[in-house]
């Protein structure tokens, strides 16, 4: 895993709504744009954007960073990209809502000689310059393995998958299936219910879990959830039925809420990636691109995207956090999260927080 950004670098950032913009060093000559997909999941603004802006401020203080949030609307994200190009952006850093339709963003940028970085989610364009991501297939495998190890033969599982337009969701699910398919085929585990979650919207995940509990008459022994938002929704549904805390539930991102639920024994696993490191890698490449400099030493690997283009790639590590030990690891290694942040509310009474 590459070096972490120190906590002292994580300066604040002003965020606004779907069409809003935040600016840093407004009088700087050069500008880059960071296009966030939505604000349903707190990580984008609180962790990824904050770390990216902080790193840019450190390594390229003469470059202005503008952050846009599309509110899960692909047409808004495209308009924001066009706005950024009109404002003179030298680089677009894009977390696409839809990996396919976002290709037009990279293509339009390339037509103006502007490079596009795909952050976290791949932009399936021939004009994608760089991508940074963890092994999400492996993380999906870890999620499913955790639930398998905490259930027994004949148990019924629910799968709450990610957004069907997010290419990462399918990758995560493929990892889950690598662990689960042999058990489903043998009858060692039973697939009770599965559903996708458009926009990674927890409200949709909650409806799915409610449907699963109704259809299965609460006969659920494990929930393979593709992210923390889905996990929290599943737990809320199970709390109404009095079974939260008795069922293993996986997640991804290790948000503050997820760590609190883990301390309470309601969510039992979350996959953690060093988001600060991902943001730092993107910022380092961005700074080179603004200056027209080669960055091949920063990204020696390549990966083939959905349209067959070879894209420079930086992989980052990951960690499967389980229980209080996992929470302690994340707090130690994630500069955006502190023990004080986690030890709030009901979690404050846990042994970990006392």
mmCIF file of C-alpha atoms in Angstrom:
data_model
loop_
_atom_site.group_PDB
_atom_site.id
_atom_site.type_symbol
_atom_site.label_atom_id
_atom_site.label_comp_id
_atom_site.label_asym_id
_atom_site.label_seq_id
_atom_site.Cartn_x
_atom_site.Cartn_y
_atom_site.Cartn_z
ATOM 1 C CA UNK A 1 0.000 0.000 0.000
ATOM 2 C CA UNK A 2 1.411 3.409 -0.921
ATOM 3 C CA UNK A 3 2.132 6.007 1.781
ATOM 4 C CA UNK A 4 -0.773 7.587 3.602
ATOM 5 C CA UNK A 5 -1.485 11.293 3.544
ATOM 6 C CA UNK A 6 -0.896 12.682 7.008
ATOM 7 C CA UNK A 7 -3.883 13.978 8.923
ATOM 8 C CA UNK A 8 -2.444 17.475 8.887
ATOM 9 C CA UNK A 9 -2.900 17.633 5.136
ATOM 10 C CA UNK A 10 -6.642 17.114 5.248
ATOM 11 C CA UNK A 11 -7.753 20.724 5.082
ATOM 12 C CA UNK A 12 -11.433 21.579 4.885
ATOM 13 C CA UNK A 13 -13.294 22.016 1.642
ATOM 14 C CA UNK A 14 -16.498 23.896 0.961
ATOM 15 C CA UNK A 15 -19.053 21.770 -0.844
ATOM 16 C CA UNK A 16 -22.252 22.821 -2.540
ATOM 17 C CA UNK A 17 -25.112 21.024 -4.255
ATOM 18 C CA UNK A 18 -25.463 19.191 -7.517
ATOM 19 C CA UNK A 19 -24.596 22.190 -9.670
ATOM 20 C CA UNK A 20 -22.352 23.816 -7.097
ATOM 21 C CA UNK A 21 -18.644 24.443 -7.205
ATOM 22 C CA UNK A 22 -15.948 24.774 -4.568
ATOM 23 C CA UNK A 23 -12.751 26.636 -5.376
ATOM 24 C CA UNK A 24 -9.237 26.580 -4.055
ATOM 25 C CA UNK A 25 -6.670 29.251 -4.888
ATOM 26 C CA UNK A 26 -9.193 31.134 -6.991
ATOM 27 C CA UNK A 27 -6.591 33.446 -8.509
ATOM 28 C CA UNK A 28 -4.406 30.636 -9.769
ATOM 29 C CA UNK A 29 -3.771 30.473 -13.496
ATOM 30 C CA UNK A 30 -4.448 26.750 -13.930
ATOM 31 C CA UNK A 31 -7.567 24.878 -12.855
ATOM 32 C CA UNK A 32 -8.551 21.213 -12.601
ATOM 33 C CA UNK A 33 -12.014 19.782 -11.973
ATOM 34 C CA UNK A 34 -13.037 16.909 -9.722
ATOM 35 C CA UNK A 35 -16.433 15.516 -10.731
ATOM 36 C CA UNK A 36 -18.151 13.603 -7.924
ATOM 37 C CA UNK A 37 -21.080 11.283 -8.711
ATOM 38 C CA UNK A 38 -23.421 11.879 -5.762
ATOM 39 C CA UNK A 39 -23.751 12.831 -2.119
ATOM 40 C CA UNK A 40 -25.761 9.822 -0.935
ATOM 41 C CA UNK A 41 -22.538 8.140 0.167
ATOM 42 C CA UNK A 42 -20.548 10.465 2.453
ATOM 43 C CA UNK A 43 -17.135 9.185 1.372
ATOM 44 C CA UNK A 44 -17.032 11.201 -1.867
ATOM 45 C CA UNK A 45 -17.093 14.609 -0.195
ATOM 46 C CA UNK A 46 -15.759 13.785 3.257
ATOM 47 C CA UNK A 47 -12.887 11.514 2.258
ATOM 48 C CA UNK A 48 -12.017 11.392 -1.445
ATOM 49 C CA UNK A 49 -12.538 15.053 -2.332
ATOM 50 C CA UNK A 50 -10.998 16.312 0.886
ATOM 51 C CA UNK A 51 -7.865 14.216 0.382
ATOM 52 C CA UNK A 52 -7.550 15.145 -3.299
ATOM 53 C CA UNK A 53 -7.829 18.862 -2.594
ATOM 54 C CA UNK A 54 -5.391 18.639 0.317
ATOM 55 C CA UNK A 55 -2.780 16.834 -1.766
ATOM 56 C CA UNK A 56 -3.134 19.273 -4.640
ATOM 57 C CA UNK A 57 -2.724 22.147 -2.208
ATOM 58 C CA UNK A 58 0.517 20.592 -0.995
ATOM 59 C CA UNK A 59 2.121 19.537 -4.281
ATOM 60 C CA UNK A 60 0.606 22.069 -6.699
ATOM 61 C CA UNK A 61 -0.480 25.134 -4.701
ATOM 62 C CA UNK A 62 -0.659 27.239 -7.862
ATOM 63 C CA UNK A 63 -3.427 25.037 -9.319
ATOM 64 C CA UNK A 64 -7.064 25.786 -8.510
ATOM 65 C CA UNK A 65 -9.314 22.789 -7.780
ATOM 66 C CA UNK A 66 -13.040 22.958 -8.421
ATOM 67 C CA UNK A 67 -15.289 20.212 -7.118
ATOM 68 C CA UNK A 68 -18.664 19.417 -8.675
ATOM 69 C CA UNK A 69 -21.312 16.988 -7.403
ATOM 70 C CA UNK A 70 -23.797 15.613 -9.920
ATOM 71 C CA UNK A 71 -26.339 14.261 -7.443
ATOM 72 C CA UNK A 72 -26.583 10.901 -9.266
ATOM 73 C CA UNK A 73 -27.740 12.558 -12.509
ATOM 74 C CA UNK A 74 -25.697 11.614 -15.575
ATOM 75 C CA UNK A 75 -26.926 14.589 -17.574
ATOM 76 C CA UNK A 76 -25.905 16.937 -14.759
ATOM 77 C CA UNK A 77 -22.458 15.367 -14.622
ATOM 78 C CA UNK A 78 -22.014 15.872 -18.338
ATOM 79 C CA UNK A 79 -23.071 19.518 -18.057
ATOM 80 C CA UNK A 80 -20.668 20.014 -15.168
ATOM 81 C CA UNK A 81 -17.848 18.592 -17.270
ATOM 82 C CA UNK A 82 -18.740 20.975 -20.075
ATOM 83 C CA UNK A 83 -18.823 23.841 -17.578
ATOM 84 C CA UNK A 84 -15.385 22.881 -16.285
ATOM 85 C CA UNK A 85 -13.973 22.792 -19.808
ATOM 86 C CA UNK A 86 -15.516 26.189 -20.544
ATOM 87 C CA UNK A 87 -13.841 27.534 -17.404
ATOM 88 C CA UNK A 88 -10.496 26.310 -18.716
ATOM 89 C CA UNK A 89 -9.923 23.075 -16.815
ATOM 90 C CA UNK A 90 -6.563 21.525 -17.644
ATOM 91 C CA UNK A 91 -7.539 18.071 -16.308
ATOM 92 C CA UNK A 92 -10.842 16.366 -15.540
ATOM 93 C CA UNK A 93 -10.845 13.891 -12.651
ATOM 94 C CA UNK A 94 -14.085 11.959 -13.049
ATOM 95 C CA UNK A 95 -15.907 9.553 -10.756
ATOM 96 C CA UNK A 96 -18.582 8.534 -13.244
ATOM 97 C CA UNK A 97 -22.163 7.768 -12.363
ATOM 98 C CA UNK A 98 -22.334 5.522 -15.415
ATOM 99 C CA UNK A 99 -19.115 4.075 -16.801
ATOM 100 C CA UNK A 100 -20.571 3.843 -20.296
ATOM 101 C CA UNK A 101 -22.336 7.180 -20.758
ATOM 102 C CA UNK A 102 -19.448 9.013 -19.095
ATOM 103 C CA UNK A 103 -17.333 8.212 -22.156
ATOM 104 C CA UNK A 104 -18.731 11.333 -23.783
ATOM 105 C CA UNK A 105 -17.061 13.406 -21.048
ATOM 106 C CA UNK A 106 -13.630 11.993 -21.816
ATOM 107 C CA UNK A 107 -14.224 12.230 -25.558
ATOM 108 C CA UNK A 108 -15.305 15.863 -25.424
ATOM 109 C CA UNK A 109 -12.360 16.697 -23.199
ATOM 110 C CA UNK A 110 -9.951 14.955 -25.559
ATOM 111 C CA UNK A 111 -11.349 16.966 -28.468
ATOM 112 C CA UNK A 112 -10.079 20.043 -26.617
ATOM 113 C CA UNK A 113 -6.772 18.426 -25.735
ATOM 114 C CA UNK A 114 -7.718 17.883 -22.090
ATOM 115 C CA UNK A 115 -6.917 14.559 -20.361
ATOM 116 C CA UNK A 116 -9.445 12.657 -18.236
ATOM 117 C CA UNK A 117 -8.553 10.688 -15.126
ATOM 118 C CA UNK A 118 -10.958 7.938 -14.036
ATOM 119 C CA UNK A 119 -11.058 7.858 -10.252
ATOM 120 C CA UNK A 120 -12.412 4.772 -8.486
ATOM 121 C CA UNK A 121 -14.796 3.937 -11.344
ATOM 122 C CA UNK A 122 -13.555 3.336 -14.866
ATOM 123 C CA UNK A 123 -14.587 5.671 -17.697
ATOM 124 C CA UNK A 124 -15.025 3.373 -20.693
ATOM 125 C CA UNK A 125 -13.518 5.636 -23.335
ATOM 126 C CA UNK A 126 -10.508 5.376 -25.604
ATOM 127 C CA UNK A 127 -9.539 8.759 -24.180
ATOM 128 C CA UNK A 128 -9.246 7.735 -20.518
ATOM 129 C CA UNK A 129 -5.712 8.651 -19.451
ATOM 130 C CA UNK A 130 -5.349 7.109 -16.008
ATOM 131 C CA UNK A 131 -7.232 5.004 -13.441
ATOM 132 C CA UNK A 132 -6.711 4.359 -9.746
ATOM 133 C CA UNK A 133 -8.543 1.605 -7.887
ATOM 134 C CA UNK A 134 -8.243 -1.301 -5.453
ATOM 135 C CA UNK A 135 -8.896 -4.964 -6.252
ATOM 136 C CA UNK A 136 -12.664 -4.765 -5.993
ATOM 137 C CA UNK A 137 -13.175 -8.306 -7.216
ATOM 138 C CA UNK A 138 -11.040 -9.480 -4.337
ATOM 139 C CA UNK A 139 -12.945 -7.246 -1.940
ATOM 140 C CA UNK A 140 -16.236 -8.757 -3.105
ATOM 141 C CA UNK A 141 -14.748 -12.196 -2.515
ATOM 142 C CA UNK A 142 -13.781 -11.126 1.010
ATOM 143 C CA UNK A 143 -17.317 -9.892 1.690
ATOM 144 C CA UNK A 144 -18.877 -13.185 0.664
ATOM 145 C CA UNK A 145 -16.215 -15.251 2.431
ATOM 146 C CA UNK A 146 -16.904 -13.413 5.675
ATOM 147 C CA UNK A 147 -20.627 -14.205 5.473
ATOM 148 C CA UNK A 148 -19.918 -17.810 4.495
ATOM 149 C CA UNK A 149 -17.591 -18.272 7.467
ATOM 150 C CA UNK A 150 -20.261 -16.955 9.817
ATOM 151 C CA UNK A 151 -23.133 -19.084 8.529
ATOM 152 C CA UNK A 152 -23.686 -22.833 8.253
ATOM 153 C CA UNK A 153 -24.876 -25.391 5.729
ATOM 154 C CA UNK A 154 -28.435 -24.786 4.591
ATOM 155 C CA UNK A 155 -28.519 -21.127 5.666
ATOM 156 C CA UNK A 156 -30.331 -18.575 3.526
ATOM 157 C CA UNK A 157 -28.518 -15.488 2.261
ATOM 158 C CA UNK A 158 -29.581 -12.134 0.836
ATOM 159 C CA UNK A 159 -27.438 -10.310 -1.720
ATOM 160 C CA UNK A 160 -27.803 -6.532 -1.888
ATOM 161 C CA UNK A 161 -25.813 -5.582 -4.974
ATOM 162 C CA UNK A 162 -24.647 -2.162 -6.120
ATOM 163 C CA UNK A 163 -25.800 0.194 -8.831
ATOM 164 C CA UNK A 164 -26.269 -1.501 -12.221
ATOM 165 C CA UNK A 165 -24.749 1.524 -14.014
ATOM 166 C CA UNK A 166 -21.583 1.485 -11.897
ATOM 167 C CA UNK A 167 -18.989 -0.824 -13.495
ATOM 168 C CA UNK A 168 -17.502 -1.449 -10.057
ATOM 169 C CA UNK A 169 -20.743 -3.018 -8.835
ATOM 170 C CA UNK A 170 -20.473 -5.877 -11.303
ATOM 171 C CA UNK A 171 -16.818 -6.413 -10.422
ATOM 172 C CA UNK A 172 -17.660 -6.610 -6.711
ATOM 173 C CA UNK A 173 -20.529 -9.005 -7.420
ATOM 174 C CA UNK A 174 -18.297 -11.225 -9.554
ATOM 175 C CA UNK A 175 -15.975 -11.546 -6.571
ATOM 176 C CA UNK A 176 -18.904 -12.459 -4.357
ATOM 177 C CA UNK A 177 -20.045 -15.101 -6.819
ATOM 178 C CA UNK A 178 -16.567 -16.624 -6.968
ATOM 179 C CA UNK A 179 -17.040 -17.569 -3.319
ATOM 180 C CA UNK A 180 -20.786 -18.181 -3.312
ATOM 181 C CA UNK A 181 -21.598 -20.004 -6.557
ATOM 182 C CA UNK A 182 -20.140 -23.401 -5.537
ATOM 183 C CA UNK A 183 -22.150 -23.273 -2.318
ATOM 184 C CA UNK A 184 -25.352 -22.249 -4.062
ATOM 185 C CA UNK A 185 -24.884 -25.056 -6.575
ATOM 186 C CA UNK A 186 -24.275 -27.663 -3.858
ATOM 187 C CA UNK A 187 -27.069 -26.430 -1.599
ATOM 188 C CA UNK A 188 -24.655 -25.587 1.199
ATOM 189 C CA UNK A 189 -26.064 -22.060 1.106
ATOM 190 C CA UNK A 190 -29.404 -20.916 -0.297
ATOM 191 C CA UNK A 191 -29.866 -17.808 -2.403
ATOM 192 C CA UNK A 192 -32.957 -16.350 -0.764
ATOM 193 C CA UNK A 193 -33.109 -12.965 -2.449
ATOM 194 C CA UNK A 194 -30.938 -10.671 -4.544
ATOM 195 C CA UNK A 195 -31.380 -7.240 -6.062
ATOM 196 C CA UNK A 196 -29.413 -4.376 -7.556
ATOM 197 C CA UNK A 197 -29.466 -0.920 -5.962
ATOM 198 C CA UNK A 198 -29.726 1.874 -8.570
ATOM 199 C CA UNK A 199 -27.565 4.832 -7.640
ATOM 200 C CA UNK A 200 -26.338 2.945 -4.552
ATOM 201 C CA UNK A 201 -29.376 4.547 -2.897
ATOM 202 C CA UNK A 202 -29.879 3.241 0.668
ATOM 203 C CA UNK A 203 -33.613 3.896 0.387
ATOM 204 C CA UNK A 204 -33.794 1.411 -2.481
ATOM 205 C CA UNK A 205 -31.647 -1.073 -0.561
ATOM 206 C CA UNK A 206 -34.029 -0.719 2.380
ATOM 207 C CA UNK A 207 -37.023 -1.569 0.182
ATOM 208 C CA UNK A 208 -35.147 -4.580 -1.161
ATOM 209 C CA UNK A 209 -34.348 -5.838 2.323
ATOM 210 C CA UNK A 210 -37.924 -5.312 3.460
ATOM 211 C CA UNK A 211 -39.083 -7.368 0.470
ATOM 212 C CA UNK A 212 -36.538 -10.076 1.246
ATOM 213 C CA UNK A 213 -37.634 -10.363 4.867
ATOM 214 C CA UNK A 214 -41.290 -10.498 3.841
ATOM 215 C CA UNK A 215 -40.761 -13.104 1.121
ATOM 216 C CA UNK A 216 -38.543 -15.248 3.344
ATOM 217 C CA UNK A 217 -40.598 -14.767 6.528
ATOM 218 C CA UNK A 218 -37.444 -13.409 8.238
ATOM 219 C CA UNK A 219 -35.602 -16.656 7.460
ATOM 220 C CA UNK A 220 -32.309 -14.868 6.687
ATOM 221 C CA UNK A 221 -28.983 -15.937 8.161
ATOM 222 C CA UNK A 222 -26.587 -13.700 6.216
ATOM 223 C CA UNK A 223 -26.514 -10.509 4.130
ATOM 224 C CA UNK A 224 -23.844 -10.046 1.478
ATOM 225 C CA UNK A 225 -24.036 -6.284 1.039
ATOM 226 C CA UNK A 226 -21.858 -4.591 -1.565
ATOM 227 C CA UNK A 227 -21.314 -1.355 0.394
ATOM 228 C CA UNK A 228 -21.935 0.266 3.749
ATOM 229 C CA UNK A 229 -25.010 2.166 2.584
ATOM 230 C CA UNK A 230 -26.710 -1.088 1.633
ATOM 231 C CA UNK A 231 -25.521 -2.666 4.875
ATOM 232 C CA UNK A 232 -27.010 0.130 6.983
ATOM 233 C CA UNK A 233 -30.304 -0.192 5.113
ATOM 234 C CA UNK A 234 -30.390 -3.950 5.672
ATOM 235 C CA UNK A 235 -29.654 -3.509 9.367
ATOM 236 C CA UNK A 236 -32.440 -0.929 9.745
ATOM 237 C CA UNK A 237 -34.889 -3.363 8.145
ATOM 238 C CA UNK A 238 -33.743 -6.207 10.400
ATOM 239 C CA UNK A 239 -33.977 -4.019 13.501
ATOM 240 C CA UNK A 240 -37.696 -3.653 12.863
ATOM 241 C CA UNK A 241 -37.939 -7.436 12.865
ATOM 242 C CA UNK A 242 -35.779 -7.873 15.956
ATOM 243 C CA UNK A 243 -33.004 -9.812 14.227
ATOM 244 C CA UNK A 244 -30.310 -7.147 13.766
ATOM 245 C CA UNK A 245 -27.092 -8.243 15.403
ATOM 246 C CA UNK A 246 -27.827 -11.932 14.868
ATOM 247 C CA UNK A 247 -27.004 -11.927 11.156
ATOM 248 C CA UNK A 248 -23.568 -11.297 9.579
ATOM 249 C CA UNK A 249 -23.630 -8.285 7.258
ATOM 250 C CA UNK A 250 -20.796 -7.232 4.960
ATOM 251 C CA UNK A 251 -20.014 -3.777 3.601
ATOM 252 C CA UNK A 252 -17.526 -1.600 1.762
ATOM 253 C CA UNK A 253 -15.880 1.771 2.537
ATOM 254 C CA UNK A 254 -15.813 1.570 6.346
ATOM 255 C CA UNK A 255 -17.696 4.822 6.863
ATOM 256 C CA UNK A 256 -18.034 6.250 10.355
ATOM 257 C CA UNK A 257 -21.585 4.893 10.571
ATOM 258 C CA UNK A 258 -20.433 1.452 9.454
ATOM 259 C CA UNK A 259 -17.727 1.382 12.106
ATOM 260 C CA UNK A 260 -20.253 2.363 14.753
ATOM 261 C CA UNK A 261 -22.533 -0.458 13.619
ATOM 262 C CA UNK A 262 -19.565 -2.838 13.757
ATOM 263 C CA UNK A 263 -18.827 -1.856 17.349
ATOM 264 C CA UNK A 264 -22.483 -2.524 18.127
ATOM 265 C CA UNK A 265 -22.276 -5.951 16.471
ATOM 266 C CA UNK A 266 -24.889 -5.139 13.833
ATOM 267 C CA UNK A 267 -22.590 -4.856 10.810
ATOM 268 C CA UNK A 268 -19.846 -7.448 11.003
ATOM 269 C CA UNK A 269 -17.463 -6.645 8.122
ATOM 270 C CA UNK A 270 -16.464 -3.809 5.840
ATOM 271 C CA UNK A 271 -13.898 -3.674 3.066
ATOM 272 C CA UNK A 272 -11.522 -0.732 3.504
ATOM 273 C CA UNK A 273 -9.427 0.972 0.858
ATOM 274 C CA UNK A 274 -6.896 3.732 1.539
ATOM 275 C CA UNK A 275 -8.997 6.463 -0.051
ATOM 276 C CA UNK A 276 -6.422 9.081 0.922
ATOM 277 C CA UNK A 277 -3.808 7.138 -1.027
ATOM 278 C CA UNK A 278 -6.122 6.828 -4.020
ATOM 279 C CA UNK A 279 -6.734 10.570 -3.960
ATOM 280 C CA UNK A 280 -3.018 11.253 -3.558
ATOM 281 C CA UNK A 281 -2.165 9.085 -6.569
ATOM 282 C CA UNK A 282 -4.771 10.895 -8.666
ATOM 283 C CA UNK A 283 -3.469 14.273 -7.498
ATOM 284 C CA UNK A 284 0.137 13.405 -8.318
ATOM 285 C CA UNK A 285 -0.800 12.399 -11.854
ATOM 286 C CA UNK A 286 -3.027 15.467 -12.180
ATOM 287 C CA UNK A 287 -0.172 17.785 -11.210
ATOM 288 C CA UNK A 288 2.057 16.209 -13.860
ATOM 289 C CA UNK A 289 -0.634 16.469 -16.529
ATOM 290 C CA UNK A 290 -1.268 20.141 -15.789
ATOM 291 C CA UNK A 291 2.407 20.796 -16.508
ATOM 292 C CA UNK A 292 2.435 18.537 -19.550
ATOM 293 C CA UNK A 293 4.911 16.205 -17.872
ATOM 294 C CA UNK A 294 5.256 12.447 -18.230
ATOM 295 C CA UNK A 295 3.739 10.408 -15.373
ATOM 296 C CA UNK A 296 4.655 6.892 -16.474
ATOM 297 C CA UNK A 297 6.914 6.441 -13.440
ATOM 298 C CA UNK A 298 3.861 6.987 -11.224
ATOM 299 C CA UNK A 299 1.666 4.460 -13.060
ATOM 300 C CA UNK A 300 3.824 1.646 -14.482
ATOM 301 C CA UNK A 301 0.891 -0.767 -14.909
ATOM 302 C CA UNK A 302 -1.920 -0.757 -17.448
ATOM 303 C CA UNK A 303 -5.420 -2.181 -17.504
ATOM 304 C CA UNK A 304 -7.829 -2.721 -20.402
ATOM 305 C CA UNK A 305 -11.100 -0.838 -20.019
ATOM 306 C CA UNK A 306 -14.544 -1.684 -21.369
ATOM 307 C CA UNK A 307 -13.818 -0.448 -24.890
ATOM 308 C CA UNK A 308 -10.457 -2.183 -25.170
ATOM 309 C CA UNK A 309 -8.276 0.837 -24.419
ATOM 310 C CA UNK A 310 -5.076 0.359 -22.435
ATOM 311 C CA UNK A 311 -5.206 2.729 -19.467
ATOM 312 C CA UNK A 312 -2.342 3.583 -17.117
ATOM 313 C CA UNK A 313 -3.245 2.172 -13.731
ATOM 314 C CA UNK A 314 -2.262 2.450 -10.069
ATOM 315 C CA UNK A 315 -3.610 -0.318 -7.824
ATOM 316 C CA UNK A 316 -3.964 0.253 -4.091
ATOM 317 C CA UNK A 317 -4.285 -2.235 -1.271
ATOM 318 C CA UNK A 318 -7.338 -3.192 0.750
ATOM 319 C CA UNK A 319 -8.251 -4.654 4.118
ATOM 320 C CA UNK A 320 -11.205 -6.712 5.320
ATOM 321 C CA UNK A 321 -12.168 -5.097 8.625
ATOM 322 C CA UNK A 322 -14.014 -7.311 11.100
ATOM 323 C CA UNK A 323 -15.239 -6.325 14.547
ATOM 324 C CA UNK A 324 -13.512 -3.953 16.947
ATOM 325 C CA UNK A 325 -10.083 -5.041 15.732
ATOM 326 C CA UNK A 326 -11.025 -4.003 12.216
ATOM 327 C CA UNK A 327 -12.353 -0.665 13.450
ATOM 328 C CA UNK A 328 -9.073 -0.030 15.266
ATOM 329 C CA UNK A 329 -7.119 -0.772 12.076
ATOM 330 C CA UNK A 330 -9.197 1.616 9.983
ATOM 331 C CA UNK A 331 -8.940 4.429 12.524
ATOM 332 C CA UNK A 332 -5.166 3.968 12.663
ATOM 333 C CA UNK A 333 -4.746 3.962 8.895
ATOM 334 C CA UNK A 334 -7.460 6.325 7.625
ATOM 335 C CA UNK A 335 -6.524 9.989 8.184
ATOM 336 C CA UNK A 336 -10.110 11.104 7.597
ATOM 337 C CA UNK A 337 -11.542 9.131 10.527
ATOM 338 C CA UNK A 338 -10.742 9.459 14.226
ATOM 339 C CA UNK A 339 -11.765 7.458 17.269
ATOM 340 C CA UNK A 340 -13.638 10.522 18.522
ATOM 341 C CA UNK A 341 -15.744 10.528 15.354
ATOM 342 C CA UNK A 342 -16.617 6.847 15.712
ATOM 343 C CA UNK A 343 -17.255 6.918 19.461
ATOM 344 C CA UNK A 344 -20.439 8.936 19.295
ATOM 345 C CA UNK A 345 -24.037 8.088 20.117
ATOM 346 C CA UNK A 346 -24.805 4.509 21.011
ATOM 347 C CA UNK A 347 -21.284 3.399 20.058
ATOM 348 C CA UNK A 348 -19.802 5.549 22.836
ATOM 349 C CA UNK A 349 -20.972 2.968 25.389
ATOM 350 C CA UNK A 350 -19.069 0.089 23.783
ATOM 351 C CA UNK A 351 -15.916 -1.342 25.362
ATOM 352 C CA UNK A 352 -13.871 -0.025 22.444
ATOM 353 C CA UNK A 353 -14.856 3.569 23.215
ATOM 354 C CA UNK A 354 -14.689 3.496 27.013
#
